[in-house]
mmCIF file of C-alpha atoms in Angstrom:
data_model
loop_
_atom_site.group_PDB
_atom_site.id
_atom_site.type_symbol
_atom_site.label_atom_id
_atom_site.label_comp_id
_atom_site.label_asym_id
_atom_site.label_seq_id
_atom_site.Cartn_x
_atom_site.Cartn_y
_atom_site.Cartn_z
ATOM 1 C CA MET V 270 -6.174 -2.913 -36.092
ATOM 2 C CA THR V 271 -7.755 -6.108 -34.747
ATOM 3 C CA MET V 272 -7.679 -6.943 -31.058
ATOM 4 C CA THR V 273 -4.205 -7.876 -29.915
ATOM 5 C CA THR V 274 -3.603 -10.934 -27.737
ATOM 6 C CA ARG V 275 -1.023 -8.973 -25.778
ATOM 7 C CA ARG V 276 -1.966 -7.185 -22.593
ATOM 8 C CA VAL V 277 -2.317 -3.459 -23.207
ATOM 9 C CA ALA V 278 -1.208 -0.672 -20.868
ATOM 10 C CA LEU V 279 -1.849 3.047 -21.242
ATOM 11 C CA ILE V 280 0.996 5.080 -19.723
ATOM 12 C CA SER V 281 0.816 8.856 -19.312
ATOM 13 C CA GLY V 282 3.888 11.039 -19.546
ATOM 14 C CA ALA V 283 6.102 8.262 -20.922
ATOM 15 C CA GLY V 284 8.295 10.513 -23.048
ATOM 16 C CA ARG V 285 11.031 10.571 -20.405
ATOM 17 C CA GLY V 286 11.949 9.672 -16.834
ATOM 18 C CA ILE V 287 9.901 7.152 -14.878
ATOM 19 C CA GLY V 288 7.179 6.864 -17.510
ATOM 20 C CA PHE V 289 9.717 6.113 -20.250
ATOM 21 C CA ALA V 290 11.361 3.453 -18.083
ATOM 22 C CA ILE V 291 7.985 1.832 -17.356
ATOM 23 C CA ALA V 292 7.085 1.757 -21.045
ATOM 24 C CA ALA V 293 10.458 0.229 -21.945
ATOM 25 C CA GLU V 294 10.113 -2.398 -19.207
ATOM 26 C CA LEU V 295 6.618 -3.414 -20.296
ATOM 27 C CA LEU V 296 7.542 -3.584 -23.978
ATOM 28 C CA LYS V 297 10.498 -5.802 -23.083
ATOM 29 C CA ALA V 298 8.143 -8.053 -21.118
ATOM 30 C CA GLY V 299 5.799 -8.526 -24.081
ATOM 31 C CA TRP V 300 3.130 -5.930 -23.338
ATOM 32 C CA ALA V 301 1.573 -3.586 -25.873
ATOM 33 C CA VAL V 302 1.836 0.044 -24.798
ATOM 34 C CA SER V 303 -0.112 3.175 -25.642
ATOM 35 C CA VAL V 304 1.765 6.302 -24.615
ATOM 36 C CA GLY V 305 -0.118 9.492 -23.844
ATOM 37 C CA SER V 306 2.191 12.509 -23.938
ATOM 38 C CA ARG V 307 2.560 15.919 -25.510
ATOM 39 C CA THR V 308 5.082 14.674 -28.080
ATOM 40 C CA ALA V 309 5.679 11.235 -29.586
ATOM 41 C CA PRO V 310 8.148 9.164 -27.551
ATOM 42 C CA ALA V 311 11.635 8.685 -28.980
ATOM 43 C CA GLY V 312 13.714 5.636 -28.155
ATOM 44 C CA LEU V 313 10.968 3.140 -27.377
ATOM 45 C CA GLY V 314 10.637 1.748 -30.884
ATOM 46 C CA ALA V 315 8.493 2.415 -33.904
ATOM 47 C CA VAL V 316 5.311 4.299 -33.062
ATOM 48 C CA GLY V 317 2.520 2.646 -35.025
ATOM 49 C CA SER V 318 3.992 -0.828 -34.677
ATOM 50 C CA GLU V 319 2.229 -3.907 -33.354
ATOM 51 C CA THR V 320 3.200 -3.025 -29.782
ATOM 52 C CA LEU V 321 3.600 0.766 -29.558
ATOM 53 C CA HIS V 322 0.907 3.404 -30.011
ATOM 54 C CA TRP V 323 1.014 7.121 -29.236
ATOM 55 C CA SER V 324 -1.697 9.712 -28.748
ATOM 56 C CA ALA V 325 -1.278 13.406 -27.970
ATOM 57 C CA TYR V 326 -2.246 13.952 -24.343
ATOM 58 C CA ASP V 327 -2.200 17.036 -22.162
ATOM 59 C CA ALA V 328 -3.385 16.744 -18.561
ATOM 60 C CA ARG V 329 -4.836 20.253 -18.813
ATOM 61 C CA ASP V 330 -6.994 19.273 -21.799
ATOM 62 C CA ALA V 331 -9.825 16.876 -20.917
ATOM 63 C CA ALA V 332 -10.668 16.345 -24.590
ATOM 64 C CA SER V 333 -7.201 14.880 -25.173
ATOM 65 C CA GLU V 334 -7.852 12.293 -22.449
ATOM 66 C CA THR V 335 -10.994 11.021 -24.157
ATOM 67 C CA ALA V 336 -9.264 11.062 -27.544
ATOM 68 C CA TRP V 337 -6.342 9.041 -26.155
ATOM 69 C CA VAL V 338 -8.493 6.330 -24.572
ATOM 70 C CA ASP V 339 -10.664 6.031 -27.665
ATOM 71 C CA ALA V 340 -7.646 5.908 -29.976
ATOM 72 C CA ALA V 341 -5.927 3.209 -27.901
ATOM 73 C CA VAL V 342 -9.037 1.043 -27.943
ATOM 74 C CA ALA V 343 -9.427 1.543 -31.691
ATOM 75 C CA TYR V 344 -5.763 0.591 -32.189
ATOM 76 C CA PHE V 345 -5.382 -2.380 -29.840
ATOM 77 C CA GLY V 346 -8.985 -3.409 -29.189
ATOM 78 C CA ARG V 347 -8.573 -3.581 -25.416
ATOM 79 C CA ILE V 348 -7.215 -1.962 -22.253
ATOM 80 C CA ASP V 349 -5.824 -4.073 -19.420
ATOM 81 C CA ALA V 350 -3.946 -1.481 -17.378
ATOM 82 C CA LEU V 351 -3.574 2.214 -16.742
ATOM 83 C CA VAL V 352 -0.345 3.719 -15.443
ATOM 84 C CA HIS V 353 -0.885 7.303 -14.300
ATOM 85 C CA ASN V 354 2.607 8.738 -14.346
ATOM 86 C CA ALA V 355 2.249 12.308 -15.648
ATOM 87 C CA GLY V 356 2.484 14.981 -12.969
ATOM 88 C CA ILE V 357 3.953 18.328 -12.064
ATOM 89 C CA LEU V 358 5.982 19.570 -9.104
ATOM 90 C CA SER V 359 5.376 22.563 -6.870
ATOM 91 C CA GLU V 360 7.716 24.112 -4.317
ATOM 92 C CA THR V 361 5.154 26.584 -3.007
ATOM 93 C CA PRO V 362 4.172 26.399 0.691
ATOM 94 C CA VAL V 363 0.428 25.884 1.078
ATOM 95 C CA ILE V 364 0.061 29.157 2.965
ATOM 96 C CA GLU V 365 1.513 31.093 -0.004
ATOM 97 C CA ALA V 366 -0.267 29.226 -2.813
ATOM 98 C CA SER V 367 -2.572 31.098 -5.120
ATOM 99 C CA GLU V 368 -5.902 29.575 -5.991
ATOM 100 C CA ALA V 369 -4.772 29.310 -9.610
ATOM 101 C CA GLU V 370 -1.700 27.247 -8.647
ATOM 102 C CA VAL V 371 -3.726 24.963 -6.405
ATOM 103 C CA ASP V 372 -6.269 24.410 -9.168
ATOM 104 C CA ASP V 373 -3.565 23.689 -11.739
ATOM 105 C CA LEU V 374 -1.741 21.208 -9.487
ATOM 106 C CA LEU V 375 -4.945 19.322 -8.723
ATOM 107 C CA GLN V 376 -5.958 19.424 -12.381
ATOM 108 C CA VAL V 377 -2.756 17.711 -13.515
ATOM 109 C CA ASN V 378 -1.944 15.462 -10.576
ATOM 110 C CA VAL V 379 -5.449 14.358 -9.522
ATOM 111 C CA LYS V 380 -8.323 15.250 -11.829
ATOM 112 C CA SER V 381 -6.727 14.062 -15.062
ATOM 113 C CA PRO V 382 -5.959 10.549 -13.708
ATOM 114 C CA LEU V 383 -9.505 10.375 -12.371
ATOM 115 C CA ARG V 384 -11.065 11.329 -15.697
ATOM 116 C CA ILE V 385 -8.915 8.908 -17.682
ATOM 117 C CA THR V 386 -9.851 6.097 -15.311
ATOM 118 C CA GLN V 387 -13.539 6.926 -15.655
ATOM 119 C CA ARG V 388 -13.256 6.951 -19.457
ATOM 120 C CA ALA V 389 -11.353 3.643 -19.541
ATOM 121 C CA TRP V 390 -13.481 1.921 -16.883
ATOM 122 C CA PRO V 391 -15.802 -0.037 -19.242
ATOM 123 C CA HIS V 392 -12.756 -1.428 -21.041
ATOM 124 C CA LEU V 393 -11.000 -2.347 -17.790
ATOM 125 C CA LYS V 394 -14.108 -4.233 -16.720
ATOM 126 C CA ASN V 395 -13.758 -6.365 -19.843
ATOM 127 C CA SER V 396 -10.239 -7.430 -18.871
ATOM 128 C CA ASP V 397 -9.764 -10.564 -16.804
ATOM 129 C CA ARG V 398 -6.993 -8.970 -14.704
ATOM 130 C CA ALA V 399 -7.231 -5.194 -14.937
ATOM 131 C CA LYS V 400 -4.900 -2.922 -13.034
ATOM 132 C CA VAL V 401 -4.698 0.797 -12.306
ATOM 133 C CA VAL V 402 -1.297 1.979 -11.108
ATOM 134 C CA VAL V 403 -0.827 5.535 -9.888
ATOM 135 C CA LEU V 404 2.575 7.131 -9.394
ATOM 136 C CA ALA V 405 1.876 8.927 -6.145
ATOM 137 C CA SER V 406 4.816 9.807 -3.898
ATOM 138 C CA LEU V 407 6.117 9.470 -0.375
ATOM 139 C CA SER V 408 5.148 13.146 -0.261
ATOM 140 C CA GLY V 409 1.536 11.940 -0.265
ATOM 141 C CA LYS V 410 2.175 10.173 3.034
ATOM 142 C CA ARG V 411 3.978 12.930 4.926
ATOM 143 C CA VAL V 412 5.063 16.558 4.709
ATOM 144 C CA ARG V 413 8.760 17.106 5.245
ATOM 145 C CA ALA V 414 9.105 20.872 4.684
ATOM 146 C CA PRO V 415 7.010 23.970 3.917
ATOM 147 C CA GLN V 416 8.120 24.031 0.275
ATOM 148 C CA SER V 417 6.802 20.503 -0.278
ATOM 149 C CA SER V 418 3.446 21.083 1.408
ATOM 150 C CA LEU V 419 1.364 22.034 -1.621
ATOM 151 C CA TYR V 420 2.846 19.199 -3.697
ATOM 152 C CA SER V 421 2.123 16.835 -0.778
ATOM 153 C CA LEU V 422 -1.484 18.004 -0.776
ATOM 154 C CA SER V 423 -1.912 16.921 -4.404
ATOM 155 C CA LYS V 424 -0.139 13.614 -3.855
ATOM 156 C CA ALA V 425 -2.195 12.828 -0.749
ATOM 157 C CA ALA V 426 -5.280 13.412 -2.882
ATOM 158 C CA VAL V 427 -4.113 11.083 -5.659
ATOM 159 C CA LEU V 428 -3.097 8.478 -3.089
ATOM 160 C CA ASN V 429 -6.625 8.441 -1.724
ATOM 161 C CA LEU V 430 -7.993 8.464 -5.273
ATOM 162 C CA THR V 431 -6.139 5.192 -5.778
ATOM 163 C CA HIS V 432 -7.753 3.685 -2.702
ATOM 164 C CA GLY V 433 -11.139 4.837 -3.958
ATOM 165 C CA ILE V 434 -10.500 3.126 -7.305
ATOM 166 C CA ARG V 435 -9.539 -0.069 -5.450
ATOM 167 C CA HIS V 436 -12.883 -0.150 -3.701
ATOM 168 C CA CYS V 437 -14.872 0.749 -6.808
ATOM 169 C CA GLY V 438 -13.151 -1.979 -8.813
ATOM 170 C CA GLU V 439 -13.302 -4.810 -6.314
ATOM 171 C CA ALA V 440 -16.474 -6.436 -7.661
ATOM 172 C CA ASP V 441 -15.126 -6.384 -11.224
ATOM 173 C CA GLY V 442 -11.657 -7.635 -10.371
ATOM 174 C CA ILE V 443 -9.994 -4.273 -11.085
ATOM 175 C CA ARG V 444 -7.037 -3.812 -8.748
ATOM 176 C CA ALA V 445 -5.379 -0.469 -8.023
ATOM 177 C CA THR V 446 -1.993 0.283 -6.525
ATOM 178 C CA ALA V 447 -0.288 3.521 -5.517
ATOM 179 C CA ILE V 448 3.460 3.537 -6.126
ATOM 180 C CA CYS V 449 5.027 5.971 -3.663
ATOM 181 C CA PRO V 450 8.649 6.815 -4.469
ATOM 182 C CA GLY V 451 10.895 9.244 -2.703
ATOM 183 C CA PHE V 452 13.514 11.030 -4.768
ATOM 184 C CA VAL V 453 14.142 9.327 -8.114
ATOM 185 C CA ALA V 454 17.026 10.232 -10.408
ATOM 186 C CA THR V 455 14.996 12.256 -12.915
ATOM 187 C CA ASP V 456 14.690 15.941 -13.822
ATOM 188 C CA MET V 457 12.591 16.512 -10.699
ATOM 189 C CA ALA V 458 15.611 15.610 -8.532
ATOM 190 C CA ALA V 459 17.919 18.063 -10.303
ATOM 191 C CA LYS V 460 18.176 20.255 -7.195
ATOM 192 C CA CYS V 461 19.401 17.424 -4.986
ATOM 193 C CA ASP V 462 22.969 17.642 -3.688
ATOM 194 C CA GLU V 463 25.344 16.271 -6.303
ATOM 195 C CA GLU V 464 26.945 13.821 -3.886
ATOM 196 C CA ILE V 465 23.696 11.881 -3.445
ATOM 197 C CA MET V 466 22.596 11.769 -7.067
ATOM 198 C CA ASP V 467 24.252 8.403 -7.745
ATOM 199 C CA GLN V 468 22.500 6.941 -4.675
ATOM 200 C CA LEU V 469 18.952 7.841 -5.698
ATOM 201 C CA THR V 470 16.367 5.314 -6.833
ATOM 202 C CA ARG V 471 16.635 4.825 -10.594
ATOM 203 C CA PRO V 472 13.640 5.093 -12.934
ATOM 204 C CA GLU V 473 14.388 1.512 -13.984
ATOM 205 C CA ASP V 474 13.971 0.378 -10.359
ATOM 206 C CA VAL V 475 10.494 1.876 -10.243
ATOM 207 C CA ALA V 476 9.680 0.333 -13.630
ATOM 208 C CA VAL V 477 10.467 -3.192 -12.419
ATOM 209 C CA ILE V 478 8.210 -2.682 -9.407
ATOM 210 C CA VAL V 479 5.368 -1.358 -11.596
ATOM 211 C CA ARG V 480 5.651 -4.326 -13.969
ATOM 212 C CA THR V 481 5.605 -6.716 -11.004
ATOM 213 C CA VAL V 482 2.429 -5.115 -9.674
ATOM 214 C CA LEU V 483 0.758 -5.197 -13.097
ATOM 215 C CA GLU V 484 1.525 -8.883 -13.540
ATOM 216 C CA LEU V 485 0.317 -10.045 -10.127
ATOM 217 C CA PRO V 486 -2.748 -12.287 -10.066
ATOM 218 C CA ASN V 487 -5.931 -10.867 -8.588
ATOM 219 C CA THR V 488 -5.347 -12.956 -5.485
ATOM 220 C CA ALA V 489 -2.546 -10.528 -4.579
ATOM 221 C CA SER V 490 -4.068 -7.080 -4.193
ATOM 222 C CA VAL V 491 -1.396 -4.539 -3.235
ATOM 223 C CA ALA V 492 -2.634 -1.145 -2.072
ATOM 224 C CA GLU V 493 0.610 0.811 -1.788
ATOM 225 C CA VAL V 494 4.299 0.337 -2.534
ATOM 226 C CA PRO V 495 6.557 2.865 -0.791
ATOM 227 C CA ILE V 496 10.056 3.161 -2.312
ATOM 228 C CA ASN V 497 13.013 5.147 -1.068
ATOM 229 C CA TRP V 498 16.745 5.380 -1.696
ATOM 230 C CA ARG V 499 17.484 5.481 2.024
ATOM 231 C CA VAL V 500 16.012 4.623 5.413
ATOM 232 C CA GLU V 501 14.193 7.704 6.625
ATOM 233 C CA SER V 502 14.882 8.778 10.185
ATOM 234 C CA GLU V 503 11.278 9.777 10.673
ATOM 235 C CA TYR V 504 7.985 9.725 8.798
#
């Protein structure tokens, strides 16, 4: 396929939840989207169309990251944005975590976004307004309980990865933003009390914020966007 005139975003883990909502929002706004996920997305439109591309991606398989980036460039001819959404949850306290669980959490939540960004970097440099958006978490900014401590460790790491990308991309006009939600009404919030479920931030809310960040001019560099469904009593 020849180079599209649309702006192109690669979104990981867009088969459901926040990633799906972001993909839907960007497609509605006229973007072209390449989804990296284990299975082809359903409900976004026709995969293989002018605006929607899919590549098999597994955060535990570095070869799939390279294959995804290369396939997206071959399909659309350009990359203007990365949205690192794929991630996994842990409810293990840091003091009880096995080395294997720590390694796996960092592999999925931190190392995979880093490697994809490195692979896509030359293409981002060719864009006039490149963006890297990372779905971090408020858990990357504070630890609220023992069972969230290992997850917070991984999200603090990816939050600082985002800041590192911001500095590395400054000279080439590549902006990076960490989106830091609290509880969002997805599968990960399934254990929340039923009475608060209808109050939680919606995936569509996060998607609008991500699109806004992606469409900002380079004169508005936003480092972090914290989002929550309530006013926290303490940080």
